[in-house]
DNA sequence: ACCCATTACTTGAACTATCAAGCTTCAAGC
DNA sequence: GCTTGAAGCTTGATAGTTCAAGTAATGGGT
């Protein structure tokens, strides 16, 4: 259950250092960049935009709160606050789940859909300009594989999610 | 001065989508993971820890506010608040710059150095476990190169920084 | 000697995130 | 049909971030 041996740690060597710092720098610069871009053009932070996208892609433009939180990799608490804010903007509304009275759907409104339609092109352009336009096809492929691996390592073991007896 | 053409955008194709989402997922999971790890073990968020590290590596354990902000890729405003908090913890103190009365140094205290010494091993271990232990040497190399490129693209043109007539 | 644009840093307000409760509903076991 | 543990979601307090505006010192020019 412990994370660290805490004795005689294997420090990062020079190349690992450089790699790690490059990652840290790039990731904060990128996140800041996209946050600003979306705050300016869509009036919301990057992660909120991601929530609208998720909803827009879902059948009937709706998702249960817990599932949306899981997809977006955020806590339910954070989602509650976020949806409250988006609701104030009129971009999302809540609906009760008929089959489970505890449940809530977050539903993308027409207005929300419109915001998405209007701002998506600028956002894709920003992502292309910051990332894809600068990387070769091989680098893009690598990046995908690498990030996939890292993400899997940090997921609370979704493997066997439908095989509960294995957990 | 405009970012986006906004007409007929080149959407991401399926593979680009997968790559981008893998990146997004991994980066938020990783940042959350390290934030929690450091909050738990060192009592501060990841970025604050990074500030202490920077200071620790600098001559006389001190850096001008502006330079520290630039290194850490954050705004001076954010840094002011952050240093205020770290000062309350006794891990950093401010010192006036003798040669420029506007200037301030952030200085790592002995106490701050001690926190660093105590918590660094656990943090390196967490980084290894989440990233380096899962990637082949080639993947590590790729990651470094890719992130270097992305970071450069987002920097406010530090190239030619001492050649002001080129800007 | 005096302007004045620039640089260095800070501040306060509004917003967003996190954490630890909390409330309600569900469903499994008795 | 109760009880009880867990699931689904929310809430409020505390902490961190952002943005716009502020003060103060500097360094050129005139």
Coordinates of C-alpha atoms (C1' of nucleotides) in Angstrom, one line a residue:
Chain A
X1 CA 0.0 0.0 0.0
X2 CA 3.0 2.3 0.1
X3 CA 4.2 4.5 -2.7
X4 CA 7.8 5.1 -1.9
X5 CA 10.7 3.2 -0.5
X6 CA 12.1 6.6 0.7
X7 CA 15.6 5.2 1.0
X8 CA 18.4 5.7 -1.4
X9 CA 16.2 7.0 -4.1
X10 CA 17.1 6.5 -7.8
X11 CA 17.3 10.1 -8.8
X12 CA 16.6 11.1 -12.4
X13 CA 19.7 11.2 -14.5
X14 CA 20.5 14.2 -16.7
X15 CA 18.5 13.0 -19.6
X16 CA 15.5 11.9 -17.5
X17 CA 15.6 15.4 -15.9
X18 CA 15.5 17.1 -19.3
X19 CA 12.7 14.9 -20.4
X20 CA 10.7 15.5 -17.3
X21 CA 11.2 19.2 -17.3
X22 CA 10.3 19.4 -20.9
X23 CA 7.1 17.6 -20.1
X24 CA 6.3 19.8 -17.2
X25 CA 7.0 23.0 -19.1
X26 CA 5.1 21.9 -22.2
X27 CA 2.1 20.7 -20.2
X28 CA 1.6 23.9 -18.2
X29 CA 2.2 26.1 -21.1
X30 CA -0.2 24.2 -23.2
X31 CA -2.9 24.0 -20.6
X32 CA -2.6 27.8 -19.9
X33 CA -2.7 28.5 -23.6
X34 CA -5.8 26.6 -24.2
X35 CA -7.5 27.9 -21.0
X36 CA -6.9 31.4 -22.2
X37 CA -8.0 30.7 -25.7
X38 CA -11.3 29.2 -24.5
X39 CA -11.8 31.7 -21.8
X40 CA -11.5 34.4 -24.4
X41 CA -13.5 32.8 -27.2
X42 CA -16.0 30.7 -25.3
X43 CA -16.1 32.2 -21.9
X44 CA -15.1 29.1 -20.0
X45 CA -12.1 27.2 -19.0
X46 CA -10.8 24.2 -21.0
X47 CA -12.2 21.6 -18.7
X48 CA -15.7 23.0 -18.9
X49 CA -15.5 23.1 -22.6
X50 CA -14.6 19.4 -22.5
X51 CA -17.7 18.7 -20.5
X52 CA -19.9 20.3 -23.2
X53 CA -18.1 18.3 -25.9
X54 CA -18.7 15.0 -24.0
X55 CA -22.4 15.9 -23.7
X56 CA -22.6 16.9 -27.3
X57 CA -21.3 13.5 -28.4
X58 CA -23.7 11.5 -26.2
X59 CA -27.0 10.1 -27.3
X60 CA -29.8 12.6 -26.5
X61 CA -27.0 15.0 -25.5
X62 CA -27.1 13.8 -21.9
X63 CA -25.0 11.9 -19.5
X64 CA -25.4 10.8 -15.9
X65 CA -23.3 12.9 -13.6
X66 CA -21.1 10.1 -12.5
X67 CA -20.4 8.9 -16.0
X68 CA -19.6 12.4 -17.1
X69 CA -17.2 12.8 -14.2
X70 CA -15.6 9.5 -15.0
X71 CA -15.1 10.4 -18.7
X72 CA -13.7 13.8 -17.8
X73 CA -11.4 12.5 -15.1
X74 CA -12.7 14.8 -12.4
X75 CA -14.4 14.2 -9.1
X76 CA -18.1 14.3 -8.7
X77 CA -17.8 17.2 -6.4
X78 CA -15.9 19.3 -9.0
X79 CA -18.5 18.3 -11.6
X80 CA -21.4 19.4 -9.4
X81 CA -19.8 22.9 -9.1
X82 CA -19.0 23.0 -12.8
X83 CA -22.4 22.0 -13.9
X84 CA -23.9 24.6 -11.6
X85 CA -21.9 27.2 -13.3
X86 CA -22.7 26.0 -16.8
X87 CA -26.4 25.9 -15.8
X88 CA -26.2 29.5 -14.9
X89 CA -24.9 30.2 -18.4
X90 CA -27.8 28.3 -19.8
X91 CA -25.6 25.9 -21.6
X92 CA -26.5 22.8 -19.6
X93 CA -29.6 21.8 -17.6
X94 CA -30.1 19.0 -15.1
X95 CA -32.8 16.4 -15.4
X96 CA -33.9 13.8 -12.9
X97 CA -33.3 10.2 -13.8
X98 CA -36.6 8.4 -14.0
X99 CA -35.2 5.0 -13.1
X100 CA -33.1 6.1 -10.2
X101 CA -34.3 8.9 -8.1
X102 CA -30.8 9.6 -6.8
X103 CA -29.6 10.1 -10.4
X104 CA -29.2 13.3 -12.4
X105 CA -28.6 13.8 -16.1
X106 CA -26.6 16.7 -17.3
X107 CA -28.2 17.8 -20.6
X108 CA -26.6 20.0 -23.2
X109 CA -29.1 22.8 -24.2
X110 CA -29.5 24.2 -27.7
X111 CA -27.8 27.3 -26.5
X112 CA -24.9 25.2 -25.3
X113 CA -24.8 23.3 -28.6
X114 CA -24.6 26.7 -30.3
X115 CA -21.7 27.8 -28.2
X116 CA -19.9 24.6 -29.1
X117 CA -20.6 25.0 -32.8
X118 CA -19.4 28.6 -32.8
X119 CA -16.2 28.0 -30.8
X120 CA -15.1 24.5 -31.8
X121 CA -13.3 25.6 -35.0
X122 CA -11.1 28.1 -33.2
X123 CA -10.3 25.5 -30.6
X124 CA -9.3 22.8 -33.0
X125 CA -7.1 25.4 -34.8
X126 CA -5.4 26.3 -31.5
X127 CA -4.7 22.6 -30.8
X128 CA -3.4 22.0 -34.3
X129 CA -1.2 25.1 -34.1
X130 CA 0.2 24.2 -30.7
X131 CA 0.6 20.5 -31.2
X132 CA -0.1 18.6 -34.4
X133 CA 1.3 21.1 -36.8
X134 CA 4.6 20.8 -35.1
X135 CA 4.9 17.1 -34.9
X136 CA 5.8 14.5 -37.5
X137 CA 3.3 11.6 -38.1
X138 CA 5.7 9.3 -36.2
X139 CA 5.9 11.7 -33.3
X140 CA 2.1 12.0 -33.2
X141 CA 1.9 8.2 -33.1
X142 CA 4.5 8.0 -30.3
X143 CA 2.8 10.7 -28.3
X144 CA -0.5 8.8 -28.5
X145 CA 1.1 5.5 -27.4
X146 CA 3.0 7.1 -24.6
X147 CA 0.1 9.0 -23.2
X148 CA -2.1 5.9 -23.4
X149 CA 0.4 4.0 -21.3
X150 CA 0.7 6.7 -18.7
X151 CA -3.1 7.2 -18.5
X152 CA -3.6 3.4 -18.0
X153 CA -1.1 3.4 -15.2
X154 CA -3.0 6.0 -13.3
X155 CA -6.5 4.8 -13.8
X156 CA -8.0 3.1 -10.8
X157 CA -7.9 -0.2 -12.7
X158 CA -10.6 0.0 -15.2
X159 CA -9.5 -3.3 -16.6
X160 CA -11.9 -5.9 -15.5
X161 CA -14.5 -3.3 -14.9
X162 CA -17.2 -5.6 -16.1
X163 CA -15.6 -8.6 -14.4
X164 CA -16.3 -7.6 -10.9
X165 CA -15.2 -10.9 -9.4
X166 CA -11.7 -10.1 -10.5
X167 CA -11.5 -7.0 -8.5
Chain B
X1 CA -3.2 38.9 -34.7
X2 CA -5.9 36.3 -35.0
X3 CA -5.5 32.7 -34.0
X4 CA -8.1 31.0 -36.1
X5 CA -9.5 31.0 -39.7
X6 CA -12.8 29.9 -38.2
X7 CA -14.0 28.7 -41.6
X8 CA -14.1 25.1 -42.8
X9 CA -11.9 23.9 -40.0
X10 CA -9.7 20.9 -40.4
X11 CA -11.1 18.7 -37.8
X12 CA -9.0 16.1 -36.1
X13 CA -9.3 12.7 -37.8
X14 CA -9.8 9.6 -35.7
X15 CA -6.3 8.9 -35.0
X16 CA -5.5 12.5 -34.0
X17 CA -8.6 12.5 -31.8
X18 CA -7.3 9.4 -30.0
X19 CA -3.9 10.9 -29.6
X20 CA -5.3 14.2 -28.3
X21 CA -7.6 12.5 -25.8
X22 CA -4.9 10.2 -24.6
X23 CA -2.8 13.3 -24.0
X24 CA -5.6 15.1 -22.2
X25 CA -6.5 12.2 -20.0
X26 CA -2.9 11.4 -19.1
X27 CA -2.0 14.9 -18.3
X28 CA -4.9 15.6 -16.0
X29 CA -4.5 12.2 -14.3
X30 CA -0.8 12.8 -13.8
X31 CA -1.1 16.3 -12.6
X32 CA -3.8 15.3 -10.1
X33 CA -1.8 12.3 -9.0
X34 CA 1.3 14.3 -8.3
X35 CA -0.7 17.1 -6.7
X36 CA -2.2 14.7 -4.3
X37 CA 1.1 12.9 -3.6
X38 CA 2.8 16.2 -2.7
X39 CA -0.2 17.6 -0.9
X40 CA -0.1 14.5 1.3
X41 CA 3.6 14.2 1.8
X42 CA 4.8 17.7 1.6
X43 CA 1.8 19.8 2.4
X44 CA 1.8 21.8 -0.9
X45 CA 0.7 21.5 -4.5
X46 CA 3.0 20.4 -7.2
X47 CA 3.8 23.8 -8.6
X48 CA 4.8 25.1 -5.2
X49 CA 7.1 22.2 -4.8
X50 CA 8.6 23.1 -8.1
X51 CA 9.3 26.6 -6.8
X52 CA 11.2 25.3 -3.9
X53 CA 13.2 23.0 -6.2
X54 CA 14.1 26.0 -8.4
X55 CA 15.3 28.0 -5.5
X56 CA 17.2 25.1 -4.1
X57 CA 19.2 24.7 -7.3
X58 CA 20.0 28.4 -7.5
X59 CA 23.2 30.1 -6.2
X60 CA 22.7 31.3 -2.6
X61 CA 19.3 29.6 -2.8
X62 CA 17.7 32.7 -4.2
X63 CA 16.1 34.0 -7.3
X64 CA 14.5 37.3 -8.4
X65 CA 10.7 37.0 -8.4
X66 CA 10.5 37.7 -12.1
X67 CA 13.1 35.1 -13.0
X68 CA 11.5 32.5 -10.8
X69 CA 8.2 33.2 -12.4
X70 CA 9.7 32.8 -15.8
X71 CA 11.4 29.5 -15.0
X72 CA 8.3 28.1 -13.5
X73 CA 6.1 29.3 -16.4
X74 CA 3.7 31.2 -14.2
X75 CA 2.6 34.8 -13.9
X76 CA 4.2 37.1 -11.5
X77 CA 0.8 37.6 -9.8
X78 CA 0.5 33.9 -9.2
X79 CA 4.0 33.8 -7.9
X80 CA 3.3 36.6 -5.4
X81 CA 0.5 34.7 -3.9
X82 CA 2.4 31.5 -3.9
X83 CA 5.4 33.0 -2.2
X84 CA 3.2 34.6 0.4
X85 CA 1.8 31.2 1.3
X86 CA 5.3 29.6 1.3
X87 CA 6.5 32.4 3.5
X88 CA 3.7 31.7 6.0
X89 CA 5.0 28.1 6.1
X90 CA 8.5 29.4 6.8
X91 CA 9.9 27.7 3.8
X92 CA 10.8 30.8 1.9
X93 CA 11.5 34.4 2.8
X94 CA 11.7 37.6 0.8
X95 CA 14.7 39.8 0.6
X96 CA 15.1 43.2 -0.9
X97 CA 17.4 43.5 -3.9
X98 CA 20.2 45.9 -3.0
X99 CA 20.8 47.1 -6.6
X100 CA 17.2 47.6 -7.6
X101 CA 14.8 48.8 -5.0
X102 CA 11.8 47.5 -7.0
X103 CA 13.3 44.0 -6.9
X104 CA 12.7 41.1 -4.5
X105 CA 14.5 37.9 -4.0
X106 CA 12.7 34.8 -3.0
X107 CA 15.1 32.8 -0.7
X108 CA 14.7 29.2 0.3
X109 CA 15.1 28.9 4.1
X110 CA 16.8 26.1 5.9
X111 CA 13.4 24.8 6.9
X112 CA 12.4 24.9 3.3
X113 CA 15.5 23.0 2.3
X114 CA 14.7 20.4 4.9
X115 CA 11.2 19.9 3.6
X116 CA 12.7 19.4 0.2
X117 CA 15.3 16.9 1.4
X118 CA 12.6 14.9 3.2
X119 CA 10.1 14.8 0.4
X120 CA 12.2 14.6 -2.7
X121 CA 12.7 10.9 -2.7
X122 CA 9.0 10.1 -2.5
X123 CA 8.3 12.5 -5.3
X124 CA 10.9 11.1 -7.6
X125 CA 9.6 7.7 -6.8
X126 CA 6.1 8.8 -7.8
X127 CA 7.3 10.3 -11.0
X128 CA 9.2 7.1 -11.9
X129 CA 6.3 4.9 -11.1
X130 CA 3.9 6.9 -13.1
X131 CA 6.1 7.7 -16.1
X132 CA 9.6 6.4 -16.5
X133 CA 9.1 2.9 -15.3
X134 CA 6.4 2.4 -17.9
X135 CA 8.3 3.7 -20.9
X136 CA 11.0 2.2 -23.0
X137 CA 14.2 4.2 -23.5
X138 CA 13.1 5.1 -27.0
X139 CA 9.7 6.3 -25.7
X140 CA 11.4 8.4 -23.1
X141 CA 13.6 10.0 -25.8
X142 CA 10.6 10.7 -28.0
X143 CA 8.6 12.2 -25.1
X144 CA 11.4 14.6 -24.4
X145 CA 11.8 15.7 -28.0
X146 CA 8.1 16.1 -28.5
X147 CA 7.5 18.1 -25.4
X148 CA 10.5 20.2 -26.1
X149 CA 9.0 21.1 -29.5
X150 CA 5.6 21.9 -28.0
X151 CA 7.1 24.0 -25.3
X152 CA 9.1 26.0 -27.8
X153 CA 6.1 26.7 -29.8
X154 CA 4.3 28.2 -26.9
X155 CA 7.1 30.3 -25.4
X156 CA 6.8 34.0 -26.1
X157 CA 9.7 33.8 -28.4
X158 CA 12.7 33.5 -26.1
X159 CA 14.9 33.1 -29.1
X160 CA 16.5 36.4 -29.8
X161 CA 15.8 37.6 -26.4
X162 CA 19.1 39.4 -26.3
X163 CA 18.6 40.6 -29.8
X164 CA 15.8 43.0 -29.2
X165 CA 16.0 44.6 -32.6
X166 CA 14.8 41.4 -34.1
X167 CA 11.6 41.5 -32.2
Chain C
dA1 C1' 16.4 68.5 -13.6
dC2 C1' 12.3 66.6 -15.4
dC3 C1' 9.2 63.8 -18.0
dC4 C1' 7.4 59.2 -19.2
dA5 C1' 7.3 54.8 -20.9
dT6 C1' 8.8 50.5 -18.9
dT7 C1' 9.9 47.2 -15.5
dA8 C1' 9.1 44.9 -10.9
dC9 C1' 6.1 43.5 -7.9
dT10 C1' 1.6 43.5 -5.1
dT11 C1' -3.3 43.6 -4.2
dG12 C1' -8.2 42.5 -4.1
dA13 C1' -12.1 40.6 -6.2
dA14 C1' -14.2 37.0 -8.7
dC15 C1' -13.8 32.5 -10.0
dT16 C1' -12.5 27.6 -9.7
dA17 C1' -10.7 23.4 -7.1
dT18 C1' -10.5 20.4 -3.2
dC19 C1' -11.8 18.1 0.9
dA20 C1' -14.8 16.5 4.3
dA21 C1' -19.3 16.2 5.6
dG22 C1' -24.0 15.7 4.4
dC23 C1' -28.6 14.0 2.5
dT24 C1' -31.2 10.8 -0.2
dT25 C1' -32.1 6.6 -2.5
dC26 C1' -31.1 1.9 -3.6
dA27 C1' -30.7 -3.0 -2.9
dA28 C1' -29.2 -7.0 -0.4
dG29 C1' -29.9 -9.7 3.6
dC30 C1' -32.6 -11.1 7.1
Chain D
dG1 C1' -40.9 -4.8 5.9
dC2 C1' -36.5 -3.3 8.4
dT3 C1' -31.8 -2.5 8.7
dT4 C1' -27.6 -1.4 6.8
dG5 C1' -23.9 -0.4 3.7
dA6 C1' -23.0 1.5 -0.4
dA7 C1' -24.0 4.6 -4.5
dG8 C1' -25.3 9.2 -6.4
dC9 C1' -25.0 13.7 -5.9
dT10 C1' -24.6 18.2 -3.3
dT11 C1' -22.9 21.6 -0.1
dG12 C1' -19.9 24.8 2.4
dA13 C1' -15.5 26.0 3.9
dT14 C1' -10.7 26.6 2.7
dA15 C1' -7.2 27.1 -0.6
dG16 C1' -5.4 28.4 -5.1
dT17 C1' -5.8 31.0 -9.7
dT18 C1' -6.8 34.8 -12.7
dC19 C1' -7.6 39.3 -14.1
dA20 C1' -7.4 44.1 -13.9
dA21 C1' -5.7 47.7 -11.5
dG22 C1' -2.4 49.6 -8.4
dT23 C1' 2.3 51.5 -6.4
dA24 C1' 6.9 52.3 -6.8
dA25 C1' 11.5 52.5 -8.9
dT26 C1' 14.3 52.7 -13.2
dG27 C1' 16.4 54.5 -17.2
dG28 C1' 16.3 57.0 -21.2
dG29 C1' 15.6 60.9 -23.6
dT30 C1' 15.1 66.3 -23.7

